[in-house]
Amino acid sequence: MAKRVILRNGTLIDGSGAPAARNDALVIEGNRIKSVGPLPPDIRLEEETVIDASGQWILPGLIDAHVHLSYGYPAVRGEGRGRGNTRPEFNTLRAARSAQRVLHSGVTGICVPGGTWFTDVAVRDAVRLGLMEGPRIHCAGRMLITYGCIEDDEPSWVGTPDHSVGVLCDSRDALVNEVRRQSKHGVNFIKMADSRSGESQMLAQEDIAAVVAEAHRRNLRVAIHSRGAGSTRAAAEAGVDWIIHADLATEADLEAVAKRGIPIAPTATFLATVIEEGDRLGPDQVQLDINRMKRHFDNLVTLMQRAKELGIKLLCGTDSGNNPFMPFGEKHAKEAEILVRYGGWSPMEAICAMTKGNAFALALEGEVGEVKAGKLADVIVLKRDPLADITVLQGGRHLACVIKDGKLVDLGEGDLSFGRAASERPRSAAPLNMISSP
Ligand SMILES: [Zn+2]
């Protein structure tokens, strides 16, 4: 029998919202947590892999509910940059390396609402089938759009070329057929997308309802990019499974969302990054209207404050990988920081949202996101207290150890710094406090 992994000592934050508590022994057997609490009497420590977490904090592995692995970032030095150089094979290998970088930052699960080709499906399966290590991946394919939606970037006579993130569907039948095509190729869910900024509604409620009906019949969930008020209301009434952004929703729209129990993934991290980096880099480089971004950010902060009162579940996601300034492995826990700094959430509430709450974004509710007996063994150990400073969850800089699906991740393995300037490369992780070596 394979050795068990046992974490001794440390402070346990189990993801359920229970107060942080002293840990004696967390026992992992196979890919599940076997027990939490006193060391079981039948265990002979000298036969197991034992890690001493004294003075450290044990948490569920982090989950980012909004990551894009396959948009083609980061650019790699020497790579051809013209669109004619775009090809799925190179992009898939890059996405695979990016997934490893995500895992090495303590993020053991990601939800990917949209990408190129079926790249994310391939990376998901490579991880699941043991070809490579990586986080759990729950992914959509290309976003279903109509003219005028986000990702409809080319003239109408070009449409959406194969390398696009969106796929133009010019009728309700075409939307339904695209659901069928993506279902055949193994996506976990369908991503629809309305207009970029929400100023006008591009998808009729009947369009959304047609997609939802076909997807649900095939056991696929539906998520929608919707910043606008009308589209958010329409999405709620059409029965989508979760809404991404919703920043222009009115109080009445939010009540419609709340009534149907639909979660929202505000994704304020992207806006915060545009505002912060935009001030540093200048709007030309970021190429987004910073003042508009500030208004949207304020709306999302209000949403964070109102969600608890309305009983709307918020998913914690960042949009990492959607732009060159959203690097993998860096900002996955920044949404938790925003919830605390601006949204009025406690650090414990933000941690629970990123763990137990975000299990929804992996369709693994009740299976991951908590350090409890019987759950899948996704666990991280931190050298700093995230309840005292929520930012220590970011960038993997304070990690002592990452366990995903019961396996210890070798944080020192391989150089994952491709596409990153030397000054930005993280220092390699300190060695583990092994009591006995694996
Ligand atoms: Zn996104």
Coordinates of C-alpha atoms and ligand atoms in Angstrom, one line a residue:
M1 CA 0.0 0.0 0.0
A2 CA 1.2 3.5 -0.8
K3 CA 2.3 5.6 2.1
R4 CA -0.1 7.9 3.8
V5 CA 0.7 11.6 4.0
I6 CA 0.4 12.9 7.5
L7 CA 0.5 16.6 8.4
R8 CA 1.4 17.0 12.1
N9 CA 0.8 20.2 14.2
G10 CA 0.0 23.6 12.7
T11 CA -3.2 25.6 12.8
L12 CA -6.1 24.2 10.7
I13 CA -8.5 26.5 8.8
D14 CA -10.8 23.8 7.4
G15 CA -12.7 25.9 4.9
S16 CA -16.1 25.4 6.6
G17 CA -16.0 28.7 8.5
A18 CA -15.2 26.9 11.8
P19 CA -12.6 28.9 13.8
A20 CA -9.0 28.1 13.2
A21 CA -7.9 25.3 15.5
R22 CA -4.8 23.5 16.6
N23 CA -4.1 20.5 14.4
D24 CA -2.7 17.2 15.7
A25 CA -2.8 15.0 12.7
L26 CA -4.3 15.3 9.3
V27 CA -4.1 11.9 7.6
I28 CA -4.4 11.5 3.8
E29 CA -4.8 8.1 2.4
G30 CA -4.9 7.7 -1.4
N31 CA -6.6 10.8 -2.8
R32 CA -8.9 11.3 0.2
I33 CA -8.6 12.8 3.7
K34 CA -8.9 9.9 6.1
S35 CA -9.0 11.7 9.4
V36 CA -8.6 15.0 11.1
G37 CA -7.9 15.3 14.8
P38 CA -5.8 13.0 17.1
L39 CA -3.3 10.7 15.4
P40 CA -5.1 7.3 15.0
P41 CA -3.5 4.7 17.3
D42 CA -2.9 2.2 14.5
I43 CA -0.6 4.5 12.5
R44 CA 3.2 3.9 12.7
L45 CA 4.7 7.2 11.8
E46 CA 8.0 5.7 10.7
E47 CA 6.2 3.9 7.8
E48 CA 4.4 7.1 6.5
T49 CA 5.3 10.4 4.9
V50 CA 5.1 12.9 7.8
I51 CA 5.3 16.6 7.4
D52 CA 5.7 18.9 10.4
A53 CA 3.5 22.0 10.0
S54 CA 4.5 23.5 13.4
G55 CA 4.0 27.3 13.3
Q56 CA 2.2 27.0 9.9
W57 CA -1.4 27.2 8.6
I58 CA -3.2 24.3 6.9
L59 CA -6.0 25.2 4.5
P60 CA -8.0 23.6 1.7
G61 CA -6.3 24.0 -1.7
L62 CA -7.4 27.3 -3.3
I63 CA -9.9 27.4 -6.2
D64 CA -10.0 30.2 -8.8
A65 CA -13.4 30.3 -10.4
H66 CA -12.3 32.3 -13.4
V67 CA -9.1 31.5 -15.3
H68 CA -8.3 31.4 -19.0
L69 CA -5.5 29.0 -19.7
S70 CA -5.5 29.1 -23.5
Y71 CA -5.8 32.7 -24.7
G72 CA -2.1 32.6 -25.8
Y73 CA -0.5 34.2 -22.8
P74 CA 2.2 34.6 -21.7
A75 CA 4.0 35.4 -24.9
V76 CA 7.2 33.4 -25.1
R77 CA 10.4 35.0 -26.3
G78 CA 11.1 34.1 -29.9
E79 CA 7.6 33.0 -30.6
G80 CA 6.1 34.3 -33.9
R81 CA 3.6 36.9 -33.0
G82 CA 1.5 37.3 -36.1
R83 CA -1.9 35.7 -36.3
G84 CA -0.6 33.5 -39.1
N85 CA 1.7 31.9 -36.4
T86 CA -1.2 31.0 -34.2
R87 CA -1.6 27.2 -33.9
P88 CA -3.3 25.0 -31.4
E89 CA -0.4 22.6 -30.9
F90 CA 2.0 25.2 -29.4
N91 CA -0.9 26.8 -27.5
T92 CA -1.8 23.6 -25.9
L93 CA 1.7 22.9 -24.6
R94 CA 1.9 26.5 -23.3
A95 CA -1.5 26.1 -21.5
A96 CA -0.2 22.9 -19.9
R97 CA 2.8 24.7 -18.5
S98 CA 0.6 27.5 -17.3
A99 CA -1.6 25.1 -15.5
Q100 CA 1.5 23.8 -13.7
R101 CA 2.4 27.3 -12.6
V102 CA -1.1 27.7 -11.3
L103 CA -0.8 24.6 -9.2
H104 CA 2.6 25.6 -7.9
S105 CA 1.0 28.8 -6.4
G106 CA -1.3 26.7 -4.2
V107 CA -4.3 26.7 -6.5
T108 CA -5.5 23.2 -6.8
G109 CA -8.7 23.8 -8.8
I110 CA -9.7 26.2 -11.6
C111 CA -12.8 26.9 -13.6
V112 CA -12.1 28.0 -17.2
P113 CA -15.0 29.9 -18.8
G114 CA -13.8 30.0 -22.3
G115 CA -10.7 29.3 -24.4
T116 CA -9.4 28.5 -27.8
W117 CA -10.1 25.3 -29.8
F118 CA -10.6 22.5 -27.2
T119 CA -7.2 23.3 -25.6
D120 CA -8.6 23.4 -22.1
V121 CA -10.4 20.1 -22.5
A122 CA -7.1 18.5 -23.6
V123 CA -5.1 20.0 -20.6
R124 CA -7.9 18.9 -18.2
D125 CA -7.8 15.4 -19.5
A126 CA -4.0 15.2 -19.4
V127 CA -4.1 16.2 -15.7
R128 CA -7.0 13.9 -14.9
L129 CA -5.4 10.9 -16.7
G130 CA -2.0 11.4 -15.1
L131 CA 0.0 12.6 -18.1
M132 CA 1.0 15.7 -16.2
E133 CA 0.5 17.4 -12.9
G134 CA -1.9 20.3 -12.7
P135 CA -4.9 21.7 -10.9
R136 CA -8.4 20.2 -11.3
I137 CA -9.8 21.9 -14.4
H138 CA -13.5 22.5 -15.1
C139 CA -13.8 24.1 -18.5
A140 CA -15.9 25.5 -21.3
G141 CA -15.0 25.8 -24.9
R142 CA -15.2 28.8 -27.1
M143 CA -17.8 31.3 -26.0
L144 CA -21.2 31.3 -27.8
I145 CA -21.8 34.8 -29.2
T146 CA -23.8 36.7 -31.7
Y147 CA -22.9 39.9 -33.6
G148 CA -21.9 42.7 -31.2
C149 CA -21.0 40.4 -28.3
I150 CA -17.6 40.4 -26.6
E151 CA -15.1 38.4 -28.7
D152 CA -16.8 39.4 -31.9
D153 CA -13.7 41.4 -32.9
E154 CA -13.5 41.0 -36.6
P155 CA -15.5 42.5 -39.5
S156 CA -18.7 40.5 -40.3
W157 CA -17.1 39.2 -43.5
V158 CA -14.4 37.6 -41.4
G159 CA -16.5 36.3 -38.6
T160 CA -14.7 34.4 -35.8
P161 CA -11.7 32.5 -37.2
D162 CA -10.7 29.2 -35.7
H163 CA -8.3 30.7 -33.3
S164 CA -10.9 33.0 -31.8
V165 CA -12.1 32.7 -28.2
G166 CA -15.7 33.3 -29.4
V167 CA -17.7 31.5 -31.9
L168 CA -20.4 33.4 -33.8
C169 CA -23.7 31.7 -34.0
D170 CA -26.0 33.5 -36.4
S171 CA -29.3 32.0 -35.3
R172 CA -30.9 30.2 -32.4
D173 CA -30.5 26.9 -34.2
A174 CA -26.8 27.7 -34.6
L175 CA -26.5 28.4 -30.9
V176 CA -28.1 25.0 -30.1
N177 CA -25.9 23.2 -32.7
E178 CA -22.8 24.7 -31.1
V179 CA -23.9 23.4 -27.8
R180 CA -24.1 20.0 -29.4
R181 CA -20.7 20.3 -31.1
Q182 CA -19.0 21.3 -27.8
S183 CA -20.8 18.6 -25.9
K184 CA -19.4 16.0 -28.3
H185 CA -15.9 17.4 -27.7
G186 CA -16.1 17.0 -23.9
V187 CA -16.5 20.5 -22.4
N188 CA -17.8 20.6 -18.8
F189 CA -20.1 23.6 -19.4
I190 CA -21.2 26.1 -22.0
K191 CA -20.0 29.7 -21.8
M192 CA -22.2 32.4 -23.5
A193 CA -21.3 36.0 -23.7
D194 CA -23.2 39.2 -24.0
S195 CA -21.7 42.6 -24.9
R196 CA -18.3 43.5 -23.6
S197 CA -19.3 46.3 -21.2
G198 CA -23.0 45.7 -20.8
E199 CA -24.1 49.0 -22.3
S200 CA -26.5 47.1 -24.6
Q201 CA -28.1 43.7 -24.6
M202 CA -27.0 41.4 -27.5
L203 CA -28.6 38.1 -26.5
A204 CA -32.4 37.7 -26.3
Q205 CA -33.7 35.8 -23.3
E206 CA -35.1 33.2 -25.8
D207 CA -31.5 32.7 -27.2
I208 CA -30.2 32.1 -23.7
A209 CA -33.1 29.8 -22.9
A210 CA -32.5 27.7 -26.0
V211 CA -28.9 27.2 -25.0
V212 CA -29.8 26.4 -21.4
A213 CA -32.4 23.8 -22.5
E214 CA -30.0 22.0 -24.9
A215 CA -27.1 22.2 -22.5
H216 CA -29.1 21.0 -19.5
R217 CA -30.5 18.1 -21.5
R218 CA -26.9 17.1 -22.1
N219 CA -26.0 17.5 -18.5
L220 CA -23.9 20.6 -19.2
R221 CA -24.2 23.7 -17.1
V222 CA -24.3 27.2 -18.6
A223 CA -22.4 30.3 -17.5
I224 CA -22.7 33.7 -19.1
H225 CA -20.5 36.8 -19.4
S226 CA -23.1 39.5 -18.5
R227 CA -22.2 43.0 -17.3
G228 CA -25.5 44.6 -18.4
A229 CA -28.7 44.9 -16.5
G230 CA -31.0 43.5 -19.2
S231 CA -28.8 40.6 -20.0
T232 CA -28.4 39.7 -16.3
R233 CA -32.1 39.7 -15.8
A234 CA -32.7 37.7 -19.0
A235 CA -30.0 35.2 -18.0
A236 CA -31.5 34.7 -14.5
E237 CA -35.0 34.2 -16.0
A238 CA -33.6 31.8 -18.7
G239 CA -32.1 29.7 -15.9
V240 CA -28.4 29.9 -16.4
D241 CA -26.2 28.2 -13.8
W242 CA -24.0 31.2 -12.9
I243 CA -23.5 34.7 -14.1
I244 CA -20.1 36.3 -14.5
H245 CA -19.7 40.0 -13.6
A246 CA -23.3 41.4 -13.3
D247 CA -21.8 44.8 -12.5
L248 CA -24.6 46.9 -14.1
A249 CA -27.4 44.9 -12.6
T250 CA -30.0 47.0 -10.7
E251 CA -31.4 46.0 -7.3
A252 CA -34.5 44.5 -9.0
D253 CA -32.2 42.4 -11.4
L254 CA -30.2 41.2 -8.4
E255 CA -33.4 40.2 -6.6
A256 CA -34.3 38.1 -9.7
V257 CA -30.9 36.4 -9.5
A258 CA -31.3 35.9 -5.8
K259 CA -34.8 34.4 -6.2
R260 CA -33.5 31.7 -8.5
G261 CA -30.4 31.0 -6.3
I262 CA -28.0 31.7 -9.1
P263 CA -24.4 32.5 -8.1
I264 CA -22.4 35.4 -9.4
A265 CA -18.7 35.6 -10.1
P266 CA -18.0 39.3 -10.0
T267 CA -14.3 39.0 -11.0
A268 CA -13.2 42.4 -9.6
T269 CA -9.6 41.3 -9.8
F270 CA -9.3 42.0 -13.5
L271 CA -10.7 45.6 -13.0
A272 CA -8.5 46.2 -10.0
T273 CA -5.5 45.1 -12.0
V274 CA -6.4 47.4 -14.9
I275 CA -6.8 50.3 -12.5
E276 CA -3.5 49.5 -10.7
E277 CA -1.4 48.6 -13.7
G278 CA -3.0 51.2 -15.9
D279 CA -1.9 53.9 -13.5
R280 CA 1.6 52.4 -13.7
L281 CA 1.8 51.5 -17.4
G282 CA -0.5 54.2 -18.8
P283 CA -3.8 53.6 -20.6
D284 CA -2.1 53.1 -24.0
Q285 CA -0.5 49.9 -22.8
V286 CA -3.5 48.6 -21.0
Q287 CA -5.8 49.7 -23.9
L288 CA -8.8 50.0 -21.7
D289 CA -10.7 52.9 -20.4
I290 CA -9.5 53.2 -16.9
N291 CA -12.3 55.6 -15.7
R292 CA -14.9 53.2 -16.9
M293 CA -13.1 50.3 -15.2
K294 CA -13.1 52.3 -12.0
R295 CA -16.9 52.8 -12.2
H296 CA -17.4 49.0 -12.9
F297 CA -15.1 48.2 -10.0
D298 CA -17.2 50.4 -7.6
N299 CA -20.3 48.6 -8.9
L300 CA -18.8 45.2 -8.1
V301 CA -17.7 46.3 -4.6
T302 CA -21.4 47.3 -4.0
L303 CA -22.4 43.9 -5.3
M304 CA -20.0 42.2 -2.8
Q305 CA -21.6 44.2 0.0
R306 CA -25.2 43.5 -1.1
A307 CA -24.8 39.9 -2.0
K308 CA -24.8 38.7 1.6
E309 CA -27.9 40.6 2.4
L310 CA -29.7 39.3 -0.7
G311 CA -28.5 35.8 -0.2
I312 CA -26.6 35.6 -3.5
K313 CA -23.6 33.2 -3.5
L314 CA -20.5 34.9 -4.8
L315 CA -17.8 32.8 -6.6
C316 CA -14.2 34.0 -6.2
G317 CA -12.5 34.4 -9.6
T318 CA -9.9 36.6 -11.2
D319 CA -9.8 36.3 -15.0
S320 CA -6.1 35.4 -14.7
G321 CA -4.7 34.6 -18.2
N322 CA -7.1 36.9 -20.1
N323 CA -4.4 39.5 -20.8
P324 CA -0.6 39.9 -20.7
F325 CA -0.9 41.7 -17.4
M326 CA -2.8 38.9 -15.7
P327 CA 0.0 36.3 -15.2
F328 CA -0.7 32.7 -14.0
G329 CA 0.2 31.9 -10.5
E330 CA 0.1 35.5 -9.2
K331 CA -3.3 36.9 -8.6
H332 CA -5.6 33.9 -8.0
A333 CA -6.3 35.0 -4.5
K334 CA -6.6 38.7 -5.2
E335 CA -10.4 38.5 -5.3
A336 CA -10.3 37.3 -1.7
E337 CA -8.2 40.4 -0.8
I338 CA -10.8 42.7 -2.6
L339 CA -13.6 41.0 -0.7
V340 CA -11.9 41.9 2.5
R341 CA -10.5 45.3 1.7
Y342 CA -13.5 46.7 -0.1
G343 CA -16.4 44.3 0.2
G344 CA -16.5 44.2 4.0
W345 CA -16.0 40.4 4.2
S346 CA -13.9 38.9 7.0
P347 CA -10.7 37.0 6.0
M348 CA -12.4 33.8 7.1
E349 CA -15.5 34.5 4.9
A350 CA -13.2 35.2 1.9
I351 CA -11.2 32.0 2.5
C352 CA -14.4 29.9 2.7
A353 CA -15.6 31.5 -0.6
M354 CA -12.3 30.6 -2.3
T355 CA -12.5 27.0 -1.0
K356 CA -15.7 25.4 0.1
G357 CA -17.8 28.0 -1.8
N358 CA -15.8 27.7 -5.0
A359 CA -16.2 23.9 -5.2
F360 CA -19.4 24.9 -7.1
A361 CA -17.2 26.2 -9.9
L362 CA -15.6 22.8 -10.2
A363 CA -19.0 21.0 -9.9
L364 CA -17.5 19.3 -6.9
E365 CA -19.6 20.7 -4.1
G366 CA -19.2 18.7 -0.9
E367 CA -16.2 16.9 -2.4
V368 CA -13.4 19.5 -2.3
G369 CA -12.8 22.8 -0.5
E370 CA -12.8 21.5 3.0
V371 CA -10.2 19.8 5.1
K372 CA -12.5 17.1 6.6
A373 CA -12.6 13.3 6.7
G374 CA -13.9 11.9 3.4
K375 CA -13.1 14.9 1.2
L376 CA -10.7 14.9 -1.7
A377 CA -7.3 15.7 -0.4
D378 CA -6.5 19.1 -1.9
V379 CA -4.5 20.8 0.9
I380 CA -2.0 23.6 1.2
V381 CA 0.3 24.7 4.1
L382 CA 1.2 28.3 4.5
K383 CA 4.1 29.9 6.5
R384 CA 2.0 33.0 7.3
D385 CA -1.4 33.4 8.8
P386 CA -4.0 34.3 6.1
L387 CA -6.5 35.4 8.8
A388 CA -4.0 38.1 9.8
D389 CA -3.1 39.1 6.2
I390 CA -5.3 37.8 3.4
T391 CA -2.6 38.8 0.8
V392 CA -0.3 35.9 1.9
L393 CA -2.5 33.6 -0.2
Q394 CA -1.2 35.3 -3.4
G395 CA 1.6 34.2 -5.6
G396 CA 2.6 31.1 -3.7
R397 CA 5.3 33.1 -1.9
H398 CA 4.3 31.8 1.5
L399 CA 3.6 28.2 0.6
A400 CA 5.3 25.4 2.6
C401 CA 3.5 22.6 0.8
V402 CA 0.8 21.8 -1.8
I403 CA -1.0 18.5 -1.8
K404 CA -3.3 17.9 -4.8
D405 CA -5.5 14.8 -5.0
G406 CA -3.5 13.2 -2.2
K407 CA -0.1 13.8 -3.9
L408 CA 2.6 16.1 -2.6
V409 CA 3.5 18.6 -5.4
D410 CA 7.3 19.1 -5.8
L411 CA 7.4 22.9 -5.7
G412 CA 11.1 22.9 -6.7
E413 CA 10.6 20.9 -9.9
G414 CA 11.1 22.4 -13.3
D415 CA 11.5 26.0 -14.4
L416 CA 8.1 27.5 -14.9
S417 CA 9.4 31.0 -15.4
F418 CA 8.8 31.1 -19.2
G419 CA 7.4 34.3 -20.5
R420 CA 8.3 36.1 -17.3
A421 CA 11.1 38.7 -16.7
A422 CA 13.9 37.5 -14.5
S423 CA 13.0 40.1 -11.8
E424 CA 9.5 38.7 -11.6
R425 CA 10.5 35.1 -11.2
P426 CA 9.6 33.7 -7.8
R427 CA 12.4 32.3 -5.6
S428 CA 12.3 28.5 -5.4
A429 CA 10.3 27.2 -2.4
A430 CA 12.2 26.4 0.8
P431 CA 12.6 22.7 1.6
L432 CA 9.8 21.0 3.5
N433 CA 10.1 20.2 7.2
M434 CA 10.1 16.5 6.6
I435 CA 10.1 14.3 9.7
S436 CA 10.6 11.3 7.5
S437 CA 11.3 11.5 3.8
P438 CA 8.8 10.2 1.2
Ligands
ZN1 ZN -12.9 35.8 -18.4

